[in-house]
Amino acid sequence: DPSLNRIKSFTLGIRNRGEMVLDGESELWVDELTVDNIRKQRAVSGLLSLRTVLADLGNLNLELERRSGDFQDLQGAATGNTTSRINLNTDINLDKFLPSAWQTSIPLRYSYNRTSSVPRIRRGSDIVLTDAQKTTESDINSQSRLNVTFRKSPARENPKLVSRLFFDKVNASLSLVGTNSASGAITRRRSSAQNQLNGTFNYDVTIPQKTGIKLFTWVPKVKRLKESQFFYLPSTMRYRLQFTRQLRD
């Protein structure tokens, strides 16, 4: 395919088709390049930023940016690719929908990022792409992330036995990350997708040691040994469960 950026040099030659012999010094002027029908297009660059705070329930941040391929920066250069960017971040405290007496903390965080670059001309050529070709020859990268955690504090008044044994001792989290990308053109088109799920579950119990068993009360004269106590319950029990699952295309 012809491309102006591949031209390294011009070679010109003169052929005399007449009978007159050219002698002496002569000058020849050549216009080596003529440009007509110059393309004049409007270029647009815009940025939208939105921030919303919902009291203690959560917040939302959103940024949208788009720049035309013909837009020139302060240096006067245009990339030729139409670029766009999306950034979304949000935090929500799900525990606000539960009774405050439960003493729970369940924050949920979600983020989404996406960038795209759409060329006007096919790489390495001067072929102007159609709308359908731009879709299959664009560079697109995106990532989404979801994270939620659970934690409960002991009740301030009259804690329930079930809550003390189970929920008050639990600390759990779950994370999901997804990544997608596509780049290149035609036979060199490459795409990938990856999803990863991570989770943790912690159970921590501290058992108060109140009364133990004196096993050596029958030993005479050794008071310290006679007063020794042995506790039949463990003082601390800790369990941790962790898992990871990954999928790739």
mmCIF file of C-alpha atoms in Angstrom, residues 95-246:
data_model
loop_
_atom_site.group_PDB
_atom_site.id
_atom_site.type_symbol
_atom_site.label_atom_id
_atom_site.label_comp_id
_atom_site.label_asym_id
_atom_site.label_seq_id
_atom_site.Cartn_x
_atom_site.Cartn_y
_atom_site.Cartn_z
ATOM 1 C CA ASP A 95 -24.155 -1.828 56.570
ATOM 2 C CA LYS A 96 -26.193 1.400 56.509
ATOM 3 C CA PHE A 97 -29.157 -0.676 55.311
ATOM 4 C CA LEU A 98 -28.921 -2.901 58.432
ATOM 5 C CA PRO A 99 -29.900 -2.077 62.014
ATOM 6 C CA SER A 100 -27.173 -0.127 63.808
ATOM 7 C CA ALA A 101 -27.485 -2.452 66.806
ATOM 8 C CA TRP A 102 -25.892 -5.220 64.741
ATOM 9 C CA GLN A 103 -22.542 -3.366 64.791
ATOM 10 C CA THR A 104 -21.556 -4.499 61.276
ATOM 11 C CA SER A 105 -19.200 -2.972 58.703
ATOM 12 C CA ILE A 106 -19.756 -3.995 55.053
ATOM 13 C CA PRO A 107 -18.007 -1.571 52.671
ATOM 14 C CA LEU A 108 -18.341 -2.260 48.943
ATOM 15 C CA ARG A 109 -15.940 -0.683 46.454
ATOM 16 C CA TYR A 110 -16.224 -0.806 42.673
ATOM 17 C CA SER A 111 -14.031 0.749 39.999
ATOM 18 C CA TYR A 112 -14.100 0.647 36.198
ATOM 19 C CA ASN A 113 -11.479 2.026 33.819
ATOM 20 C CA ARG A 114 -11.609 1.974 30.030
ATOM 21 C CA THR A 115 -9.403 3.545 27.373
ATOM 22 C CA SER A 116 -9.801 3.341 23.597
ATOM 23 C CA SER A 117 -7.852 4.605 20.601
ATOM 24 C CA VAL A 118 -9.584 4.637 17.196
ATOM 25 C CA PRO A 119 -7.316 5.284 14.169
ATOM 26 C CA ARG A 120 -8.482 7.230 11.124
ATOM 27 C CA ILE A 121 -5.848 5.670 8.837
ATOM 28 C CA ARG A 122 -4.704 2.053 8.790
ATOM 29 C CA ARG A 123 -1.305 1.563 10.380
ATOM 30 C CA GLY A 124 1.570 1.684 7.905
ATOM 31 C CA SER A 125 -0.569 2.954 5.031
ATOM 32 C CA ASP A 126 -2.665 5.908 3.884
ATOM 33 C CA ILE A 127 -5.925 3.961 3.638
ATOM 34 C CA VAL A 128 -8.792 5.774 5.359
ATOM 35 C CA LEU A 129 -10.764 3.319 7.478
ATOM 36 C CA THR A 130 -14.514 2.962 7.308
ATOM 37 C CA ASP A 131 -16.637 2.920 10.471
ATOM 38 C CA ALA A 132 -16.812 -0.885 10.341
ATOM 39 C CA GLN A 133 -13.021 -1.176 9.947
ATOM 40 C CA LYS A 134 -12.392 1.230 12.814
ATOM 41 C CA THR A 135 -14.312 -1.093 15.124
ATOM 42 C CA THR A 136 -12.038 -4.044 14.315
ATOM 43 C CA GLU A 137 -8.761 -2.070 14.317
ATOM 44 C CA SER A 138 -9.139 -0.021 17.506
ATOM 45 C CA ASP A 139 -7.068 -0.457 20.671
ATOM 46 C CA ILE A 140 -9.294 -1.027 23.709
ATOM 47 C CA ASN A 141 -8.266 -1.720 27.313
ATOM 48 C CA SER A 142 -10.606 -2.053 30.262
ATOM 49 C CA GLN A 143 -10.444 -3.184 33.866
ATOM 50 C CA SER A 144 -13.132 -3.615 36.520
ATOM 51 C CA ARG A 145 -12.583 -4.279 40.213
ATOM 52 C CA LEU A 146 -15.138 -5.238 42.877
ATOM 53 C CA ASN A 147 -14.252 -5.619 46.544
ATOM 54 C CA VAL A 148 -16.504 -6.264 49.539
ATOM 55 C CA THR A 149 -15.549 -6.978 53.162
ATOM 56 C CA PHE A 150 -17.521 -8.042 56.215
ATOM 57 C CA ARG A 151 -16.704 -7.363 59.840
ATOM 58 C CA LYS A 152 -18.822 -7.328 62.984
ATOM 59 C CA SER A 153 -18.080 -5.805 66.346
ATOM 60 C CA PRO A 154 -19.437 -7.294 69.596
ATOM 61 C CA ALA A 155 -22.798 -5.966 70.721
ATOM 62 C CA ARG A 156 -22.614 -3.294 73.383
ATOM 63 C CA GLU A 157 -25.505 -4.633 75.473
ATOM 64 C CA ASN A 158 -26.770 -8.195 76.001
ATOM 65 C CA PRO A 159 -24.825 -9.951 73.232
ATOM 66 C CA LYS A 160 -26.435 -13.147 71.984
ATOM 67 C CA LEU A 161 -24.617 -16.455 72.383
ATOM 68 C CA VAL A 162 -24.863 -17.294 68.671
ATOM 69 C CA SER A 163 -23.480 -13.895 67.745
ATOM 70 C CA ARG A 164 -20.567 -14.222 70.177
ATOM 71 C CA LEU A 165 -19.624 -17.681 68.914
ATOM 72 C CA PHE A 166 -19.929 -17.021 65.184
ATOM 73 C CA PHE A 167 -20.573 -13.580 63.740
ATOM 74 C CA ASP A 168 -18.499 -11.556 66.220
ATOM 75 C CA LYS A 169 -15.470 -13.700 65.365
ATOM 76 C CA VAL A 170 -15.723 -13.559 61.569
ATOM 77 C CA ASN A 171 -13.767 -11.334 59.191
ATOM 78 C CA ALA A 172 -14.288 -12.026 55.472
ATOM 79 C CA SER A 173 -13.497 -10.378 52.145
ATOM 80 C CA LEU A 174 -14.203 -11.043 48.474
ATOM 81 C CA SER A 175 -12.463 -9.489 45.458
ATOM 82 C CA LEU A 176 -13.202 -9.829 41.736
ATOM 83 C CA VAL A 177 -10.927 -8.314 39.067
ATOM 84 C CA GLY A 178 -11.619 -8.445 35.322
ATOM 85 C CA THR A 179 -9.231 -7.268 32.578
ATOM 86 C CA ASN A 180 -9.882 -7.103 28.825
ATOM 87 C CA SER A 181 -7.713 -5.819 25.997
ATOM 88 C CA ALA A 182 -7.747 -5.794 22.194
ATOM 89 C CA SER A 183 -5.148 -4.281 19.864
ATOM 90 C CA GLY A 184 -3.660 -4.601 16.406
ATOM 91 C CA ALA A 185 -5.251 -4.904 12.998
ATOM 92 C CA ILE A 186 -6.399 -7.664 10.642
ATOM 93 C CA THR A 187 -4.090 -10.698 10.974
ATOM 94 C CA ARG A 188 -2.126 -9.077 13.817
ATOM 95 C CA ARG A 189 -5.205 -8.513 15.928
ATOM 96 C CA ARG A 190 -4.683 -9.677 19.513
ATOM 97 C CA SER A 191 -7.224 -9.894 22.297
ATOM 98 C CA SER A 192 -7.149 -11.203 25.849
ATOM 99 C CA ALA A 193 -9.518 -11.511 28.799
ATOM 100 C CA GLN A 194 -8.727 -12.409 32.379
ATOM 101 C CA ASN A 195 -10.891 -12.746 35.479
ATOM 102 C CA GLN A 196 -9.575 -13.399 38.970
ATOM 103 C CA LEU A 197 -11.601 -14.109 42.098
ATOM 104 C CA ASN A 198 -9.990 -13.918 45.550
ATOM 105 C CA GLY A 199 -11.618 -14.596 48.896
ATOM 106 C CA THR A 200 -10.571 -14.857 52.537
ATOM 107 C CA PHE A 201 -12.431 -16.033 55.631
ATOM 108 C CA ASN A 202 -11.005 -15.581 59.140
ATOM 109 C CA TYR A 203 -12.424 -16.986 62.367
ATOM 110 C CA ASP A 204 -10.739 -15.926 65.602
ATOM 111 C CA VAL A 205 -11.984 -16.999 69.037
ATOM 112 C CA THR A 206 -10.473 -16.103 72.393
ATOM 113 C CA ILE A 207 -11.753 -18.268 75.241
ATOM 114 C CA PRO A 208 -11.459 -16.790 78.744
ATOM 115 C CA GLN A 209 -9.730 -19.072 81.233
ATOM 116 C CA LYS A 210 -11.781 -19.008 84.419
ATOM 117 C CA THR A 211 -11.267 -22.195 86.408
ATOM 118 C CA GLY A 212 -8.773 -24.964 85.837
ATOM 119 C CA ILE A 213 -8.206 -28.441 87.271
ATOM 120 C CA LYS A 214 -5.701 -29.029 90.092
ATOM 121 C CA LEU A 215 -4.124 -32.386 89.383
ATOM 122 C CA PHE A 216 -1.407 -32.415 92.043
ATOM 123 C CA THR A 217 -3.281 -31.585 95.227
ATOM 124 C CA TRP A 218 -2.184 -34.932 96.644
ATOM 125 C CA VAL A 219 1.517 -34.025 96.470
ATOM 126 C CA PRO A 220 2.744 -33.186 99.999
ATOM 127 C CA LYS A 221 5.024 -30.272 100.958
ATOM 128 C CA VAL A 222 5.328 -28.840 97.412
ATOM 129 C CA LYS A 223 2.849 -25.994 97.615
ATOM 130 C CA ARG A 224 3.609 -24.503 94.237
ATOM 131 C CA LEU A 225 2.935 -27.783 92.502
ATOM 132 C CA LYS A 226 -0.223 -28.392 94.510
ATOM 133 C CA GLU A 227 -1.659 -25.009 93.439
ATOM 134 C CA SER A 228 -0.894 -25.532 89.750
ATOM 135 C CA GLN A 229 -3.933 -25.488 87.500
ATOM 136 C CA PHE A 230 -4.440 -27.085 84.087
ATOM 137 C CA PHE A 231 -7.016 -25.599 81.721
ATOM 138 C CA TYR A 232 -8.766 -28.074 79.481
ATOM 139 C CA LEU A 233 -9.972 -25.469 76.915
ATOM 140 C CA PRO A 234 -7.676 -23.716 74.414
ATOM 141 C CA SER A 235 -7.148 -20.007 75.008
ATOM 142 C CA THR A 236 -7.252 -19.063 71.317
ATOM 143 C CA MET A 237 -8.599 -20.678 68.159
ATOM 144 C CA ARG A 238 -7.790 -19.173 64.786
ATOM 145 C CA TYR A 239 -8.887 -20.469 61.402
ATOM 146 C CA ARG A 240 -8.178 -18.959 58.002
ATOM 147 C CA LEU A 241 -9.604 -19.969 54.629
ATOM 148 C CA GLN A 242 -8.284 -18.456 51.414
ATOM 149 C CA PHE A 243 -9.077 -19.264 47.782
ATOM 150 C CA THR A 244 -8.165 -17.925 44.348
ATOM 151 C CA ARG A 245 -9.730 -18.661 40.992
ATOM 152 C CA GLN A 246 -8.378 -17.371 37.699
#
